[in-house]
Amino acid sequence: MPQKEQTLAISSAKEASITRMADAHCHLDMLSAEEISNAIKSGVRVIITNGVDTKSNMATLKLADNINIFAAVGIDPEHSNISGEELEFNIHLAESNRQHIVAIGEIGLDNKITADANLLKRQREVLDRFLDLAVSLNLPVSVHARNAVEDVLLMLEEKNIAKAHLHFFEGNAEQAKRAERRGYMISIPPFKSSRRDRVIKDVAIDNILAESDAPAAGTSPLDVKKSIEIIASAKGMSFEKAAEVLFYNTRKFFGIDAGFVRH
Ligand SMILES: [Zn+2]
């Protein structure tokens, strides 16, 4: 075999042996280019990266290649204390980039970071605005709910949100079942807990996603491997099978298929 063909054969054999993984939620703008390319090379072939404020939304849009990296734009609860003008700027940013984003996120509520009534009120106003935006753009939402699972579920239900990704799920099995009945996705971070194990066992695999939440939880998207291991062991599945189903779930939920507009 000529040398070139031999190299090709080896690299495609190598490719075939790689387990493809999807990271349903992280923040690539806070990671180095090397960390990102390492994760992709190691098999994390679909990554949903989320903006959290104006600056990261702009960086996130630049990072999206719509091959491996897909963008979500939002304002997270920690950065919700922004002016009306800045909020509208970000709404417009999402609207004008509709073809280049796969979700509205990160958005949500966080009752842990503050007890200030005004800040909590502002979190709700910002979330409310982005939920309306998601409906009008027909996009799924990637939602943060720290110490706020009940509040967030109520808002999603009131707004009749059809597609929600409950990022870093920390609710109980009952709340997980309630979300599952609405078709929402329960997202598992790279941390094991007995409560989440219970949730994983109770919810159908079709309603589960894996995420690294790097660099907030995992250090790189590659840490989604740990999330997949947690899911596989709770479900009694092999790692490869779980990775394959979760890869499919992520692509399906975020509308990533051969028809996605590439630019
Ligand atoms: Zn996050």
Short mmCIF file of C-alpha atoms and ligand atoms in Angstrom, two decimals:
data_model
loop_
_atom_site.label_atom_id
_atom_site.label_comp_id
_atom_site.label_asym_id
_atom_site.label_seq_id
_atom_site.Cartn_x
_atom_site.Cartn_y
_atom_site.Cartn_z
CA MET A 1 0.00 0.00 0.00
CA PRO A 2 1.47 3.42 -0.92
CA GLN A 3 2.36 5.44 2.11
CA LYS A 4 -0.34 8.06 1.67
CA GLU A 5 -3.14 5.51 1.42
CA GLN A 6 -1.76 3.71 4.42
CA THR A 7 -1.89 6.91 6.51
CA LEU A 8 -5.46 7.51 5.39
CA ALA A 9 -6.48 3.97 6.29
CA ILE A 10 -4.94 4.33 9.73
CA SER A 11 -6.58 7.67 10.42
CA SER A 12 -10.02 6.46 9.34
CA ALA A 13 -9.64 3.33 11.46
CA LYS A 14 -8.70 5.59 14.35
CA GLU A 15 -11.74 7.76 13.62
CA ALA A 16 -14.03 4.73 13.60
CA SER A 17 -12.79 3.70 17.04
CA ILE A 18 -13.46 7.13 18.56
CA THR A 19 -16.60 7.41 20.67
CA ARG A 20 -18.44 10.55 19.60
CA MET A 21 -19.67 12.66 22.49
CA ALA A 22 -21.79 15.80 22.80
CA ASP A 23 -21.41 18.50 25.44
CA ALA A 24 -24.86 20.09 25.81
CA HIS A 25 -23.71 23.08 27.87
CA CYS A 26 -20.42 24.89 28.43
CA HIS A 27 -18.67 28.24 27.99
CA LEU A 28 -15.95 28.01 25.36
CA ASP A 29 -15.19 31.74 25.40
CA MET A 30 -13.61 31.15 28.82
CA LEU A 31 -11.30 28.39 27.50
CA SER A 32 -8.17 28.39 25.35
CA ALA A 33 -8.20 27.45 21.66
CA GLU A 34 -5.99 24.49 22.56
CA GLU A 35 -8.41 23.17 25.17
CA ILE A 36 -11.24 23.45 22.65
CA SER A 37 -9.41 21.67 19.82
CA ASN A 38 -8.18 18.96 22.19
CA ALA A 39 -11.74 18.21 23.26
CA ILE A 40 -12.95 18.04 19.65
CA LYS A 41 -10.02 15.81 18.62
CA SER A 42 -10.71 13.53 21.58
CA GLY A 43 -14.26 12.92 20.43
CA VAL A 44 -16.43 15.76 21.74
CA ARG A 45 -17.84 16.41 18.27
CA VAL A 46 -20.83 18.55 19.25
CA ILE A 47 -20.44 21.38 21.77
CA ILE A 48 -23.14 23.88 22.73
CA THR A 49 -21.43 27.01 24.04
CA ASN A 50 -23.45 29.57 25.99
CA GLY A 51 -22.98 33.31 26.42
CA VAL A 52 -23.72 34.79 29.84
CA ASP A 53 -23.32 38.54 29.28
CA THR A 54 -22.83 41.02 26.44
CA LYS A 55 -19.12 40.37 26.00
CA SER A 56 -19.39 36.59 26.10
CA ASN A 57 -22.38 36.60 23.74
CA MET A 58 -20.28 38.38 21.12
CA ALA A 59 -17.34 36.00 21.69
CA THR A 60 -19.68 32.98 21.58
CA LEU A 61 -21.09 34.00 18.20
CA LYS A 62 -17.54 34.25 16.83
CA LEU A 63 -16.63 30.79 18.13
CA ALA A 64 -19.55 28.97 16.49
CA ASP A 65 -18.43 27.01 13.44
CA ASN A 66 -21.73 25.11 13.14
CA ILE A 67 -19.77 21.94 12.52
CA ASN A 68 -18.61 21.08 16.03
CA ILE A 69 -19.37 24.28 17.94
CA PHE A 70 -22.91 25.67 18.21
CA ALA A 71 -23.87 28.90 19.94
CA ALA A 72 -26.52 29.92 22.42
CA VAL A 73 -27.02 33.56 23.40
CA GLY A 74 -28.45 34.79 26.70
CA ILE A 75 -27.92 36.67 29.95
CA ASP A 76 -27.49 34.41 32.97
CA PRO A 77 -28.88 35.34 36.41
CA GLU A 78 -25.48 36.40 37.70
CA HIS A 79 -25.28 39.07 35.00
CA SER A 80 -28.94 40.09 34.99
CA ASN A 81 -28.37 43.42 36.68
CA ILE A 82 -27.99 45.27 33.38
CA SER A 83 -29.68 48.37 31.98
CA GLY A 84 -32.77 48.09 29.80
CA GLU A 85 -30.67 49.33 26.91
CA GLU A 86 -28.07 46.60 27.33
CA LEU A 87 -30.81 43.99 27.64
CA GLU A 88 -32.35 45.14 24.36
CA PHE A 89 -28.92 45.08 22.70
CA ASN A 90 -28.60 41.38 23.58
CA ILE A 91 -32.14 40.61 22.46
CA HIS A 92 -31.35 42.23 19.14
CA LEU A 93 -28.05 40.32 18.94
CA ALA A 94 -29.96 37.02 19.21
CA GLU A 95 -32.61 38.13 16.70
CA SER A 96 -30.11 39.29 14.11
CA ASN A 97 -28.09 36.06 14.51
CA ARG A 98 -31.08 33.72 14.46
CA GLN A 99 -29.53 31.58 11.73
CA HIS A 100 -26.32 31.14 13.69
CA ILE A 101 -27.66 30.13 17.09
CA VAL A 102 -29.26 26.89 18.27
CA ALA A 103 -30.74 28.09 21.59
CA ILE A 104 -31.38 30.96 23.95
CA GLY A 105 -29.00 30.48 26.90
CA GLU A 106 -27.69 30.76 29.38
CA ILE A 107 -30.72 32.22 31.10
CA GLY A 108 -32.40 31.40 34.41
CA LEU A 109 -32.84 32.15 38.09
CA ASP A 110 -30.38 31.82 40.96
CA ASN A 111 -31.64 32.20 44.50
CA LYS A 112 -28.21 31.35 45.88
CA ILE A 113 -26.08 34.21 44.57
CA THR A 114 -28.22 36.94 46.09
CA ALA A 115 -30.96 37.56 48.62
CA ASP A 116 -31.47 41.13 47.38
CA ALA A 117 -35.15 41.47 46.40
CA ASN A 118 -34.40 43.97 43.62
CA LEU A 119 -31.77 41.74 42.04
CA LEU A 120 -34.06 38.72 42.24
CA LYS A 121 -36.83 40.76 40.61
CA ARG A 122 -34.44 41.79 37.83
CA GLN A 123 -33.46 38.13 37.27
CA ARG A 124 -37.13 37.34 36.69
CA GLU A 125 -37.63 40.29 34.32
CA VAL A 126 -34.61 39.29 32.24
CA LEU A 127 -35.64 35.62 32.18
CA ASP A 128 -39.20 36.60 31.23
CA ARG A 129 -37.91 38.68 28.31
CA PHE A 130 -35.66 35.89 27.01
CA LEU A 131 -38.40 33.26 27.31
CA ASP A 132 -40.63 35.46 25.14
CA LEU A 133 -37.73 35.83 22.71
CA ALA A 134 -37.25 32.04 22.54
CA VAL A 135 -40.95 31.63 21.71
CA SER A 136 -40.83 34.29 19.01
CA LEU A 137 -37.63 32.87 17.46
CA ASN A 138 -38.85 29.28 17.89
CA LEU A 139 -35.67 28.25 19.71
CA PRO A 140 -35.08 25.97 22.71
CA VAL A 141 -33.84 27.46 26.00
CA SER A 142 -30.88 26.40 28.14
CA VAL A 143 -31.89 27.26 31.69
CA HIS A 144 -29.96 27.63 34.94
CA ALA A 145 -31.94 27.04 38.15
CA ARG A 146 -29.85 27.12 41.31
CA ASN A 147 -31.99 26.81 44.43
CA ALA A 148 -34.75 27.76 42.02
CA VAL A 149 -35.97 24.59 40.26
CA GLU A 150 -39.57 25.14 41.37
CA ASP A 151 -39.55 28.84 40.35
CA VAL A 152 -38.05 28.05 36.95
CA LEU A 153 -40.43 25.16 36.23
CA LEU A 154 -43.39 27.41 37.07
CA MET A 155 -42.17 30.13 34.70
CA LEU A 156 -41.55 27.63 31.89
CA GLU A 157 -45.03 26.20 32.39
CA GLU A 158 -46.73 29.61 32.57
CA LYS A 159 -45.02 30.66 29.34
CA ASN A 160 -45.86 27.33 27.76
CA ILE A 161 -42.25 26.79 26.72
CA ALA A 162 -42.05 23.76 24.45
CA LYS A 163 -38.32 23.01 24.49
CA ALA A 164 -36.31 23.49 27.65
CA HIS A 165 -32.89 22.15 28.59
CA LEU A 166 -32.61 22.11 32.39
CA HIS A 167 -28.89 22.69 32.65
CA PHE A 168 -27.03 21.31 35.73
CA PHE A 169 -30.22 19.71 37.02
CA GLU A 170 -30.40 19.75 40.79
CA GLY A 171 -34.11 19.09 41.32
CA ASN A 172 -35.62 15.97 42.86
CA ALA A 173 -37.09 12.96 41.07
CA GLU A 174 -40.61 14.39 41.24
CA GLN A 175 -39.56 17.64 39.56
CA ALA A 176 -37.61 15.66 36.98
CA LYS A 177 -40.70 13.60 36.13
CA ARG A 178 -42.77 16.79 35.88
CA ALA A 179 -40.21 18.23 33.44
CA GLU A 180 -40.08 14.97 31.50
CA ARG A 181 -43.86 14.99 31.01
CA ARG A 182 -43.48 18.34 29.25
CA GLY A 183 -40.72 16.92 27.07
CA TYR A 184 -37.95 18.91 28.77
CA MET A 185 -34.36 17.67 28.91
CA ILE A 186 -32.66 16.90 32.21
CA SER A 187 -28.97 17.77 31.96
CA ILE A 188 -26.32 15.97 33.98
CA PRO A 189 -23.04 17.69 34.97
CA PRO A 190 -19.79 15.83 35.71
CA PHE A 191 -20.57 15.48 39.44
CA LYS A 192 -22.07 12.36 40.94
CA SER A 193 -24.77 12.66 43.61
CA SER A 194 -27.23 10.13 44.96
CA ARG A 195 -30.11 12.52 44.23
CA ARG A 196 -29.09 12.84 40.58
CA ASP A 197 -28.57 9.08 40.31
CA ARG A 198 -32.20 8.65 41.39
CA VAL A 199 -33.28 11.21 38.77
CA ILE A 200 -31.28 9.47 36.02
CA LYS A 201 -32.88 6.12 36.92
CA ASP A 202 -36.41 7.60 36.91
CA VAL A 203 -36.25 9.63 33.71
CA ALA A 204 -36.19 8.06 30.23
CA ILE A 205 -32.80 8.23 28.52
CA ASP A 206 -34.53 10.15 25.69
CA ASN A 207 -34.98 13.07 28.11
CA ILE A 208 -31.39 13.17 29.35
CA LEU A 209 -28.40 15.20 28.13
CA ALA A 210 -24.79 15.31 29.34
CA GLU A 211 -22.82 18.51 29.91
CA SER A 212 -19.42 19.64 31.20
CA ASP A 213 -20.46 23.21 32.11
CA ALA A 214 -16.75 23.99 31.64
CA PRO A 215 -15.07 25.96 33.04
CA ALA A 216 -17.66 26.41 35.84
CA ALA A 217 -18.02 22.71 36.67
CA GLY A 218 -15.70 20.65 34.43
CA THR A 219 -12.35 22.05 33.31
CA SER A 220 -12.89 21.34 29.59
CA PRO A 221 -15.69 19.93 27.38
CA LEU A 222 -13.84 16.62 27.62
CA ASP A 223 -15.17 16.34 31.19
CA VAL A 224 -18.52 15.49 29.62
CA LYS A 225 -17.01 11.98 29.63
CA LYS A 226 -17.54 11.92 33.41
CA SER A 227 -21.18 13.00 32.99
CA ILE A 228 -21.71 10.23 30.43
CA GLU A 229 -20.09 7.70 32.80
CA ILE A 230 -22.45 8.80 35.60
CA ILE A 231 -25.47 8.38 33.31
CA ALA A 232 -24.24 5.04 31.90
CA SER A 233 -23.68 3.57 35.35
CA ALA A 234 -27.06 4.72 36.74
CA LYS A 235 -28.81 3.36 33.64
CA GLY A 236 -26.79 0.13 33.54
CA MET A 237 -25.67 0.89 29.97
CA SER A 238 -22.23 0.66 28.42
CA PHE A 239 -20.33 3.95 28.11
CA GLU A 240 -20.37 3.67 24.30
CA LYS A 241 -24.11 3.11 24.10
CA ALA A 242 -24.87 5.99 26.50
CA ALA A 243 -22.52 8.31 24.59
CA GLU A 244 -24.24 7.39 21.31
CA VAL A 245 -27.78 7.99 22.63
CA LEU A 246 -26.78 11.27 24.33
CA PHE A 247 -25.04 12.42 21.14
CA TYR A 248 -28.25 11.75 19.22
CA ASN A 249 -30.40 13.46 21.92
CA THR A 250 -28.25 16.61 21.84
CA ARG A 251 -28.39 16.91 18.07
CA LYS A 252 -32.11 16.30 18.03
CA PHE A 253 -32.93 18.73 20.85
CA PHE A 254 -30.84 21.60 19.43
CA GLY A 255 -31.93 20.92 15.84
CA ILE A 256 -28.43 20.05 14.67
CA ASP A 257 -28.55 17.89 11.59
CA ALA A 258 -27.35 17.89 8.05
CA GLY A 259 -29.82 20.66 7.32
CA PHE A 260 -28.32 23.14 9.79
CA VAL A 261 -27.37 26.35 8.03
CA ARG A 262 -23.59 26.52 7.84
CA HIS A 263 -21.68 29.71 7.25
ZN ZN B 1 -23.28 27.50 32.44
#
